Coordinates of C-alpha atoms and ligand atoms in Angstrom, one line a residue:
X29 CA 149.1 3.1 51.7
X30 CA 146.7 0.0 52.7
X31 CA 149.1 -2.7 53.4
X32 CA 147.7 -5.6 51.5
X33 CA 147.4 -9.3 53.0
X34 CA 148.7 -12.2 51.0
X35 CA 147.8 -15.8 51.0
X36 CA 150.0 -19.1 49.7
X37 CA 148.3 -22.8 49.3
X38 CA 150.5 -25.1 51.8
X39 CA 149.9 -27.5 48.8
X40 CA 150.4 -26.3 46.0
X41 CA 152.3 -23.0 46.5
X42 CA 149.8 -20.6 45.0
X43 CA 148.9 -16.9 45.5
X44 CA 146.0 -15.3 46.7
X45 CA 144.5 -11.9 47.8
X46 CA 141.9 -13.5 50.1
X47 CA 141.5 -16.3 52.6
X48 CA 139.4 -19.8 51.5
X49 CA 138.6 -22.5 52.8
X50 CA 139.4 -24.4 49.6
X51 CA 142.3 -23.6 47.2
X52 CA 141.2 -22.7 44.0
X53 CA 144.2 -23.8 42.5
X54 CA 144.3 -27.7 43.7
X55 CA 141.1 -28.1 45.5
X56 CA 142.8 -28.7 48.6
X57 CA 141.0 -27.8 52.0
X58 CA 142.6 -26.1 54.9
X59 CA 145.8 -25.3 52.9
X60 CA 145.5 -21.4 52.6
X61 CA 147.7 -19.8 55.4
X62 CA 148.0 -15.7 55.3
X63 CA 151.7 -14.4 54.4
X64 CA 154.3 -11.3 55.1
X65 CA 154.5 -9.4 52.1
X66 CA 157.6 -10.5 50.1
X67 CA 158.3 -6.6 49.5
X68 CA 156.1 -3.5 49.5
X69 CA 156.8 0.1 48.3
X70 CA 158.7 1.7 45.6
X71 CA 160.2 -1.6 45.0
X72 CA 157.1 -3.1 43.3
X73 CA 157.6 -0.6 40.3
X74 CA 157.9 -2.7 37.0
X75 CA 161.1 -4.0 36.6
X76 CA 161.0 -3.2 32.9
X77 CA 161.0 0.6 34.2
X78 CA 165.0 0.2 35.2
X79 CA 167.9 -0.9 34.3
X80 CA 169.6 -3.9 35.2
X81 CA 172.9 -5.6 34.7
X82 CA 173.7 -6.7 31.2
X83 CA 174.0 -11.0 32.1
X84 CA 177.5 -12.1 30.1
X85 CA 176.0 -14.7 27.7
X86 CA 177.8 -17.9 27.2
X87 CA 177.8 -21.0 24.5
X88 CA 176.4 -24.5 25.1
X89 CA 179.4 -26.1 24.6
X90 CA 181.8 -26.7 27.4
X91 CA 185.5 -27.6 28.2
X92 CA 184.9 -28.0 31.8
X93 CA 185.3 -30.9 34.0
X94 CA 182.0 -32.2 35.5
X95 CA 181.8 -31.1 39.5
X96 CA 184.0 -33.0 41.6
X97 CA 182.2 -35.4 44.4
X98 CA 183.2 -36.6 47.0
X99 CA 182.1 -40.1 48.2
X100 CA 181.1 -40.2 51.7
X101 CA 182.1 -44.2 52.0
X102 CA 178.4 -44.9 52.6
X103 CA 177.8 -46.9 49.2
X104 CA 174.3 -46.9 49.7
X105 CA 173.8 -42.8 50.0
X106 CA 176.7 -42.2 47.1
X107 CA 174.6 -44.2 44.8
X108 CA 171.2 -42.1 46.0
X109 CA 173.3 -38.9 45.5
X110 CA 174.4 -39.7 41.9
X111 CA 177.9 -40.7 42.5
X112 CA 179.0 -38.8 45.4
X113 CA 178.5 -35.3 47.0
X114 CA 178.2 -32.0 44.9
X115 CA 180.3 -29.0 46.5
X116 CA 177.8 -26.5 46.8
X117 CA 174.6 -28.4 46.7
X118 CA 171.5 -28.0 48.6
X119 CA 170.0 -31.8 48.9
X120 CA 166.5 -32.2 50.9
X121 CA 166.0 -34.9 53.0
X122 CA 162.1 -36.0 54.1
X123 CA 160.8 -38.6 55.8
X124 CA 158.0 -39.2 58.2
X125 CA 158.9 -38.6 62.3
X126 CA 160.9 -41.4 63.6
X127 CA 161.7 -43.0 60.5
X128 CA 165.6 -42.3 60.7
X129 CA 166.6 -39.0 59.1
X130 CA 168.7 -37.8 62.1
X131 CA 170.5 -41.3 62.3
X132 CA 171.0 -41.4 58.9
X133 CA 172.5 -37.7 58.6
X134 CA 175.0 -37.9 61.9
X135 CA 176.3 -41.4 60.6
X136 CA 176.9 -39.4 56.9
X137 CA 178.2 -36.4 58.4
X138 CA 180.8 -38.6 60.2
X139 CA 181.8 -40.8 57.2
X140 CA 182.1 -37.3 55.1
X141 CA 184.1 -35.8 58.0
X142 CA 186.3 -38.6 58.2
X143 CA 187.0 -38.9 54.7
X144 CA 188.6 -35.2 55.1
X145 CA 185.2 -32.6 54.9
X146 CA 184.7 -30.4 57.4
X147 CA 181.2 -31.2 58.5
X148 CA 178.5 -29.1 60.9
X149 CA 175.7 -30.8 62.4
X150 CA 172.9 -28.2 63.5
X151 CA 170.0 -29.3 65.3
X152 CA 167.3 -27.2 66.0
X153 CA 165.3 -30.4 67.8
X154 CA 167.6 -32.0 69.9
X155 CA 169.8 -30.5 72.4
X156 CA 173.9 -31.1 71.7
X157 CA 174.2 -34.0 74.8
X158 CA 171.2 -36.0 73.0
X159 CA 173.1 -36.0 69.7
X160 CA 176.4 -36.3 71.3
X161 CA 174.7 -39.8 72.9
X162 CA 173.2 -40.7 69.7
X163 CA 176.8 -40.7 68.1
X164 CA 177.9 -42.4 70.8
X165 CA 175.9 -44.8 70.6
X166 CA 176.2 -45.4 67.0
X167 CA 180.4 -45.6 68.1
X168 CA 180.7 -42.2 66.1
X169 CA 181.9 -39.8 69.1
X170 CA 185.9 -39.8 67.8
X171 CA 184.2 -38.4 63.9
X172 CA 185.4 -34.8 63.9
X173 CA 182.0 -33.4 63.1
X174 CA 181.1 -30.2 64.7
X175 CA 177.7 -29.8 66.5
X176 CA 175.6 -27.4 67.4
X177 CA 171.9 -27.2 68.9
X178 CA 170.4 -23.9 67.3
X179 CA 167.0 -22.7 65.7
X180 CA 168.3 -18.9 64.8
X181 CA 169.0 -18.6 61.1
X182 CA 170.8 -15.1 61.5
X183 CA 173.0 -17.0 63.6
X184 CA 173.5 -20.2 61.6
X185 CA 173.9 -18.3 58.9
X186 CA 177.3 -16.0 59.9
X187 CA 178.7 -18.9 61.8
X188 CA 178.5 -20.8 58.9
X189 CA 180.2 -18.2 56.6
X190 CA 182.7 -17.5 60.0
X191 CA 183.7 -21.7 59.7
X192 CA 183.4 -22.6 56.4
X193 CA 182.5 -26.1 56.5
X194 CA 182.1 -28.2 53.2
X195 CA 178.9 -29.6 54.4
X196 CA 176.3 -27.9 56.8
X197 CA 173.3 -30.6 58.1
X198 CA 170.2 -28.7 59.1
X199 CA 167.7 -30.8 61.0
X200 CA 165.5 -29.7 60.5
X201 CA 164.2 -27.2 58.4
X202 CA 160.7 -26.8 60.3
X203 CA 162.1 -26.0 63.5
X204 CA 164.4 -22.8 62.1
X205 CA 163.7 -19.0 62.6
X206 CA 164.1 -16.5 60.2
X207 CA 163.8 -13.5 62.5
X208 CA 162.7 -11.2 59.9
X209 CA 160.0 -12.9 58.9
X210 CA 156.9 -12.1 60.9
X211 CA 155.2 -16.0 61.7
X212 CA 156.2 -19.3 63.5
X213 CA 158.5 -21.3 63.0
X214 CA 157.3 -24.3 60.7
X215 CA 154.8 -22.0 59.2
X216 CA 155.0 -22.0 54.9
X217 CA 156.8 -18.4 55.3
X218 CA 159.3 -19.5 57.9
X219 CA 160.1 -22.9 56.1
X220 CA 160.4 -21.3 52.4
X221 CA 162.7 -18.1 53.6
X222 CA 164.3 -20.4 56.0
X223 CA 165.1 -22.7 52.7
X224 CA 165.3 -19.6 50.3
X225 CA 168.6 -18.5 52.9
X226 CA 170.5 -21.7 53.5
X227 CA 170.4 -22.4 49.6
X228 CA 171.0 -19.3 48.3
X229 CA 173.7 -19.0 51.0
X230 CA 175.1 -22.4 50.3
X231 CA 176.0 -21.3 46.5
X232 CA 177.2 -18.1 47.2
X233 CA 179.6 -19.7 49.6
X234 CA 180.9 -22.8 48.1
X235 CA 179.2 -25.2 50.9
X236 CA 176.9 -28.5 50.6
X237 CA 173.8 -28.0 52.6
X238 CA 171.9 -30.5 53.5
X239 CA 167.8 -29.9 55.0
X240 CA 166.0 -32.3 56.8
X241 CA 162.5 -32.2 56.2
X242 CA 159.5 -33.8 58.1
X243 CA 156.7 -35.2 55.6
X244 CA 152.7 -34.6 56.4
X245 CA 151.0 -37.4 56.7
X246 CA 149.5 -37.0 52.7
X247 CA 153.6 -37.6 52.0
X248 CA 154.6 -34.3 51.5
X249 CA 157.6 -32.1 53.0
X250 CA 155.4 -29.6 55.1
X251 CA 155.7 -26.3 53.7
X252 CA 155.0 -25.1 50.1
X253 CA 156.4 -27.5 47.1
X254 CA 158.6 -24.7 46.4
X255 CA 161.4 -26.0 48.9
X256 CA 161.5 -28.5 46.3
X257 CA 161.6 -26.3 43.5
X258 CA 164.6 -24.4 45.5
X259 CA 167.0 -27.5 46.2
X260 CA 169.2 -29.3 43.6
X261 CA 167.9 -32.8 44.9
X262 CA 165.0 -34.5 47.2
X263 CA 165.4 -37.4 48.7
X264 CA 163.0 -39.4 50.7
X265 CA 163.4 -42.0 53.5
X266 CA 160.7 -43.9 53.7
X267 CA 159.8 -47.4 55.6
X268 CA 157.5 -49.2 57.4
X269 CA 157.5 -48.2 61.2
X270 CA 157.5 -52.0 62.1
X271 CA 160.0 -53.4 59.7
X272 CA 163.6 -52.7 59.8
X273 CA 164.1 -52.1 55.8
X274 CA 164.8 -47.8 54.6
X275 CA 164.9 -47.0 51.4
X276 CA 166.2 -43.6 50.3
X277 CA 164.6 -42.5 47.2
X278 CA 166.3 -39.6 45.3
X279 CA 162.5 -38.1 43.5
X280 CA 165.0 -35.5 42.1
X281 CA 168.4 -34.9 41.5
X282 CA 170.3 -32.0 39.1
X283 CA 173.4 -34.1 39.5
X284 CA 172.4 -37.5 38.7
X285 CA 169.3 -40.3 38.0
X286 CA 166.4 -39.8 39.9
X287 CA 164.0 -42.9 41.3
X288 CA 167.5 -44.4 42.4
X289 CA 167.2 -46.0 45.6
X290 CA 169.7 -46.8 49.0
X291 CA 168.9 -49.7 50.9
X292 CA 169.6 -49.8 54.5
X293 CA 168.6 -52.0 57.6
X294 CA 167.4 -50.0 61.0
X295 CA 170.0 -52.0 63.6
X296 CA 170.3 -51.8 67.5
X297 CA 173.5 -49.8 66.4
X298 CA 172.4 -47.2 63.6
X299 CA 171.8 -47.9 60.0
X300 CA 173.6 -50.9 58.2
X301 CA 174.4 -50.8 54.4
X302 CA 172.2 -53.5 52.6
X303 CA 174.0 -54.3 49.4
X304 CA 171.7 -56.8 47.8
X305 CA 168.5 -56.2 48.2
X306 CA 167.1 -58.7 46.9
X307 CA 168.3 -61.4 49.0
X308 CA 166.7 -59.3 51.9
X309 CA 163.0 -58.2 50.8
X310 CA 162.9 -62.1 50.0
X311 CA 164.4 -63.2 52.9
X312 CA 161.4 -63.9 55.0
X313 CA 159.7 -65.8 52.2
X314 CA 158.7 -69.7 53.3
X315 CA 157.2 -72.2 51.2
X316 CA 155.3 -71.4 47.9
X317 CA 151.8 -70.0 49.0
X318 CA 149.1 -68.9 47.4
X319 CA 148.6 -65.1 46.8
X320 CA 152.4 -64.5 46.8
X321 CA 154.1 -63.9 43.5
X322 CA 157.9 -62.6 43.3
X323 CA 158.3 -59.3 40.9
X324 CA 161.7 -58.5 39.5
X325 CA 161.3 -54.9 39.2
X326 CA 164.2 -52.2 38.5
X327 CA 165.0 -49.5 41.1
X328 CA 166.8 -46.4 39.9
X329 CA 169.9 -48.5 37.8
X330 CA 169.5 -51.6 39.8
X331 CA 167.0 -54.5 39.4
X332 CA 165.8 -55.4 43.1
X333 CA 163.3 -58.8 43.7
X334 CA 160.1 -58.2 45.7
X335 CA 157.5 -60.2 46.7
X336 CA 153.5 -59.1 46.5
X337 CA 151.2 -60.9 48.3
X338 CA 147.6 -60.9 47.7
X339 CA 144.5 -62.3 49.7
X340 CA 141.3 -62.4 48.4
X341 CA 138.4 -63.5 50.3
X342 CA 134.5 -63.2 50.2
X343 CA 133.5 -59.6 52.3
X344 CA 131.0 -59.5 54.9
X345 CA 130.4 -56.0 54.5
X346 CA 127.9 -54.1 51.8
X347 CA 130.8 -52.4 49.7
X348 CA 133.6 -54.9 49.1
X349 CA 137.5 -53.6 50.4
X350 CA 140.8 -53.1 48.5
X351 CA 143.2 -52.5 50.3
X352 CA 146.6 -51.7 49.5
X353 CA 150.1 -51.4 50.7
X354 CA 153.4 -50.5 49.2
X355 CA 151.3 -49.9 45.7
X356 CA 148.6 -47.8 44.2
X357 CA 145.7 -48.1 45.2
X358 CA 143.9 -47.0 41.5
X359 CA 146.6 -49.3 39.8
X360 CA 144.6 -52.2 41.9
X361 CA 141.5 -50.9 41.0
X362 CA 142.7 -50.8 37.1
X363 CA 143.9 -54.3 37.4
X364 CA 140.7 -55.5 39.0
X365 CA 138.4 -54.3 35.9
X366 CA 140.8 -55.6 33.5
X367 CA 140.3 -59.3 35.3
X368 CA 136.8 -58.3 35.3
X369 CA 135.9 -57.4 31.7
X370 CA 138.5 -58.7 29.5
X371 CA 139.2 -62.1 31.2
X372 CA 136.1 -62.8 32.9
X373 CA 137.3 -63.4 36.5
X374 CA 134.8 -61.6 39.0
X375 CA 135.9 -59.7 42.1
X376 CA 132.4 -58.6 43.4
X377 CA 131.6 -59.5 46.8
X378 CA 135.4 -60.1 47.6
X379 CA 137.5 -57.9 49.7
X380 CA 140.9 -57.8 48.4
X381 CA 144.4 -56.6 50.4
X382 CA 147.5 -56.7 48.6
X383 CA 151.0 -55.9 50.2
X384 CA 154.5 -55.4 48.9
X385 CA 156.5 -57.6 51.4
X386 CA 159.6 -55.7 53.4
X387 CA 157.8 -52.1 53.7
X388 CA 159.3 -50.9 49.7
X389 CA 157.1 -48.9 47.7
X390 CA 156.7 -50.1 44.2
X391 CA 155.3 -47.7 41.7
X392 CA 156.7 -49.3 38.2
X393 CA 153.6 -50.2 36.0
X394 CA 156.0 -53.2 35.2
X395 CA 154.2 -54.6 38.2
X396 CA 150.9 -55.0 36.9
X397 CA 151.4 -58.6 35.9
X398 CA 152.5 -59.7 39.4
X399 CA 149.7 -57.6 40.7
X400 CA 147.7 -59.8 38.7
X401 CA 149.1 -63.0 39.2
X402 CA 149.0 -62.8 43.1
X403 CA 145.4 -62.1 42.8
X404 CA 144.6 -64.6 40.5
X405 CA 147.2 -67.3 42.7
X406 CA 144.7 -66.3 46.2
X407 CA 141.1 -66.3 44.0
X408 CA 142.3 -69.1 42.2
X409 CA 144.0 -70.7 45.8
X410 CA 146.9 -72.0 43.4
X411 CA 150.5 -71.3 44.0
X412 CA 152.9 -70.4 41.7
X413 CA 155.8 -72.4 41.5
X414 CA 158.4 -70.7 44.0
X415 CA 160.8 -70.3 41.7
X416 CA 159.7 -68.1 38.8
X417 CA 159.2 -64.3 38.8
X418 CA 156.4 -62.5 36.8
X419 CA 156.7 -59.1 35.1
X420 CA 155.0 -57.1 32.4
X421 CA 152.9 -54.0 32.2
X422 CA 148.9 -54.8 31.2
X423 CA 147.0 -52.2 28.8
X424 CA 143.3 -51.5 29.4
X425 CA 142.5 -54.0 26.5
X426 CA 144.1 -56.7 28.6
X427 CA 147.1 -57.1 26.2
X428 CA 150.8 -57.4 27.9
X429 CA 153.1 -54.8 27.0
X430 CA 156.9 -55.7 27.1
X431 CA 159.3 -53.6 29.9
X432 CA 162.6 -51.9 29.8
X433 CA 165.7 -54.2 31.3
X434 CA 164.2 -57.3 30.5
X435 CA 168.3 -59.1 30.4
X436 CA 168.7 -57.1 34.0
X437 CA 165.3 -58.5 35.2
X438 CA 166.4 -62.1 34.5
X439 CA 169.9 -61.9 35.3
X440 CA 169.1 -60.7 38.9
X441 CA 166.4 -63.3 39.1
X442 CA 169.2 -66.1 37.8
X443 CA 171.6 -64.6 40.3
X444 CA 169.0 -65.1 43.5
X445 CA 168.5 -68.9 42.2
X446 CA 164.9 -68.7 40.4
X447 CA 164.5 -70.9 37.6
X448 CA 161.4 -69.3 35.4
X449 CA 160.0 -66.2 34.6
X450 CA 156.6 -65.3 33.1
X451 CA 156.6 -62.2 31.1
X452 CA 154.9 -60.5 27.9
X453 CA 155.4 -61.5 24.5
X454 CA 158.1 -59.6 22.5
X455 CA 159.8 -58.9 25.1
X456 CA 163.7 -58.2 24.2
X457 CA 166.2 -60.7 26.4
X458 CA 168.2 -64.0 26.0
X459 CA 166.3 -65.7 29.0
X460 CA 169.8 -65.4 31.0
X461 CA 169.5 -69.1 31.8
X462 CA 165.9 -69.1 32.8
X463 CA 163.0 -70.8 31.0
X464 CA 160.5 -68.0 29.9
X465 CA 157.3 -68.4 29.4
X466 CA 155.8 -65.8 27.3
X467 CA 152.3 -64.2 27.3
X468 CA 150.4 -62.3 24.7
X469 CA 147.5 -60.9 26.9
X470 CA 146.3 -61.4 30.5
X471 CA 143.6 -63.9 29.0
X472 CA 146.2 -66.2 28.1
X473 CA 147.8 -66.0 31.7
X474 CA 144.2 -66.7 33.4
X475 CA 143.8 -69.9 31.1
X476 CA 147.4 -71.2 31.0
X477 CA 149.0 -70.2 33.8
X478 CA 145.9 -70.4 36.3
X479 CA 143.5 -73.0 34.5
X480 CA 141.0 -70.5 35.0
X481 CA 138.8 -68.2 33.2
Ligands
TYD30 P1 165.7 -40.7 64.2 O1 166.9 -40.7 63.4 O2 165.6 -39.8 65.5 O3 164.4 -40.3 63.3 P2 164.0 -38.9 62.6 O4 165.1 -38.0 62.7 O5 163.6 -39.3 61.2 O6 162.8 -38.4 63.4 O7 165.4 -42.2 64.5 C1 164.5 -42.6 65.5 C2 164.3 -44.0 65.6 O8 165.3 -44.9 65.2 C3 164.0 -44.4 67.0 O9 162.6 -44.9 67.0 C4 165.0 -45.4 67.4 C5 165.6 -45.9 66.2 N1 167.0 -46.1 66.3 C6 167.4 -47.5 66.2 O10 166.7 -48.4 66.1 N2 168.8 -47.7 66.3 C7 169.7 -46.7 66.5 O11 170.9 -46.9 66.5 C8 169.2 -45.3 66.5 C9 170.1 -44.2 66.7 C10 167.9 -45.1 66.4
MG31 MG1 165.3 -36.2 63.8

């Protein structure tokens, strides 16, 4: 029989019998890489045509105890992790070269393993001296973790199940080798059966696994989406390359809330805890300036201050810029026409750049009234006053609609010393000490707030 050739979408994960330059399924280019057959033969009979194993069936109601965790000491990653470590979990960890993953994993491996877990550290990129320096450096070397510097699956695999550690670190997943798969290592097949193994393994045997995975430069793990599909939670370490602010962002988790966030600091010796937040993405504010506007946002459970800063000034080029950082770009966009249409506030012929200050990524449409204000505060060239923070989410008609955690918004903002907030009408809170001035629709911001319009 013919053996037939098999395609997969790096993107999106789907199936095809023939090359293209352009997936079909998500019209991305460049994504279609040819595959192994998964299996061939007999074995692709309908599975209707034998019988299986009859599945014991069980109720929805439970008497057991929820899994135990174990806390890792690292406040910051037992919050991102739900409360702790799941035994038998498989957690993804991505991140962009450079950003910290490796740091970040040896300094949790040594906390768990101090704590009483029997951790192994495998890396498939660095050879054991490098990592043995790193944890040096980092003043771990006396953490009884166990290292080793391998790419071989087959042989991660049965010295895993010879040890039996309680947590396995695989750093990182692109660089292992599934030897019975026929392509490269980091190619979509290597990375999904290489992720396929250590997770199925992982349950089978009782141990936490955790992958590290590199992102592409669109922000996605490399490999099919399916590794994502595969683990029980994804977290992302993200940052700006020239500020020292990380933020792990669990984007999903089986075993508790996801969009919660860990905020740590990028020192001279390994990653420090940073327990209010706040205090720090507002630390390098000076005096009130136009085009900045403070946003008291909620991350995951926990409120967290941020500044935006906006600059607006007239372009010198045909097609006027936005630019955007730390926020979306068609958010801006929507923001923009709504100033436009419904409040009469022209942006043509003005490039505009906004920025989220400290390198955090803010993607709660809560923001939309800060967005606002900071553009209005640099068009307009009038400051806010430094002590009041803005929130509130704008609808397409230019109305303001209120946000969830209004109490938590203001309580944080209390708690960092601001005075006043400006926020939507109807919006459900006592003030927490602040004096609130509330807004109907973006009009009324323009005119009140701004003198403008
Ligand atoms: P690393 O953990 O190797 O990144 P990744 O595994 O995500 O590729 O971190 C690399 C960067 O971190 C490197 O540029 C140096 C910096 N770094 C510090 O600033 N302080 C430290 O204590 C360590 C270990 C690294
Ligand atoms: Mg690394």
């Amino acid at each position: 029989m013919a053996k037939t050739k098999s395609f997969t979408c790096n993107a999106c994960g789907a199936v095809t019998s023939k090359w293209s330059g352009r997936c079909d399924s998500c019209g991305e280019w460049n994504t279609i890489a040819e595959e192994a057959p998964l299996s061939a033969g007999p074995a692709a009979k309908s599975l209707g045509a034998m019988r299986g194993r009859k599945i014991p069936l069980t109720d929805l109601a439970t008497e057991e105890a929820p899994p135990p965790r174990t806390n890792s000491g690292m406040g910051e990653l037992d919050r991102v992790l739900g409360g702790g470590l799941v035994p038998a979990s498989a957690i993804l960890v991505g991140g962009d070269p450079g950003i910290g993953k490796s740091t970040l994993l040896l300094q949790a491996a040594a906390s768990f393993a101090r704590g009483g877990l029997k951790c192994i550290y495998v890396s498939g990129e660095e050879a054991s001296a490098q990592v043995r320096m790193r944890a040096q450096r980092l003043g771990l070397k006396d953490a009884p973790v166990k290292l080793a510097a391998e790419t071989n699956l087959r042989d991660i695999l049965t010295t895993l199940e010879a040890e039996k550690p309680d947590l396995a670190i695989i750093d990182s997943i692109q660089t292992m080798w599934a030897d019975n798969v026929e392509s490269a290592p980091g190619s979509v097949a290597q990375v999904r059966a290489a992720a396929h193994e250590l997770t199925t393994f992982a349950k089978r045997n009782g141990i936490s696994v955790v992958l590290v995975g590199h992102v592409t430069k669109e922000g996605q793990i490399a490999g099919p989406r399916v590794v994502e599909h595969m683990v029980d939670t994804v977290l992302y370490f993200e940052g700006e390359r020239g500020h020292q602010f990380r933020i792990l962002r669990a984007v999903k988790n089986r075993f508790g809330p996801a969009d919660e966030i860990g905020v740590f600091e990028m020192t001279g010796d390994g990653l420090a805890e940073v327990a209010n937040p706040s205090a720090l993405f507002l630390s390098e504010r000076d005096t009130p300036a136009p085009g900045s506007v403070v946003f008291a946002g909620i991350e995951g459970t926990r409120p967290v201050l941020v500044e935006f800063q906006a600059l607006v000034a007239p372009s010198p080029h045909a097609q006027a810029r936005r630019t955007t950082v730390g926020w979306d770009g068609a958010r801006l966009a929507m923001i923009l026409a709504v100033l436009e249409s419904r409040c009469g506030i022209p942006f043509g012929g003005l490039d505009v750049y906004l920025n989220v200050a400290g390198g955090i990524k803010i993607s709660e449409p809560a923001a939309d009234l800060a967005v606002a204000a900071a553009l209005l505060s640099a068009r307009e060239d009038t400051a806010l006053p430094a002590d009041t923070v803005v929130f509130g989410e704008i609808s397409l008609s230019g109305a303001l609609r209120p946000v969830g955690q209004t109490d938590n918004r203001l309580k944080e903002a209390a708690k960092l010393g601001f005075h006043g907030a400006i926020l939507p009408a109807r919006s459900k809170g006592d003030g927490g000490g602040l004096s609130l001035q509330t807004m109907a629709d973006l009009a009324g911001v323009v005119g009140e707030v701004f003198g403008a319009g």
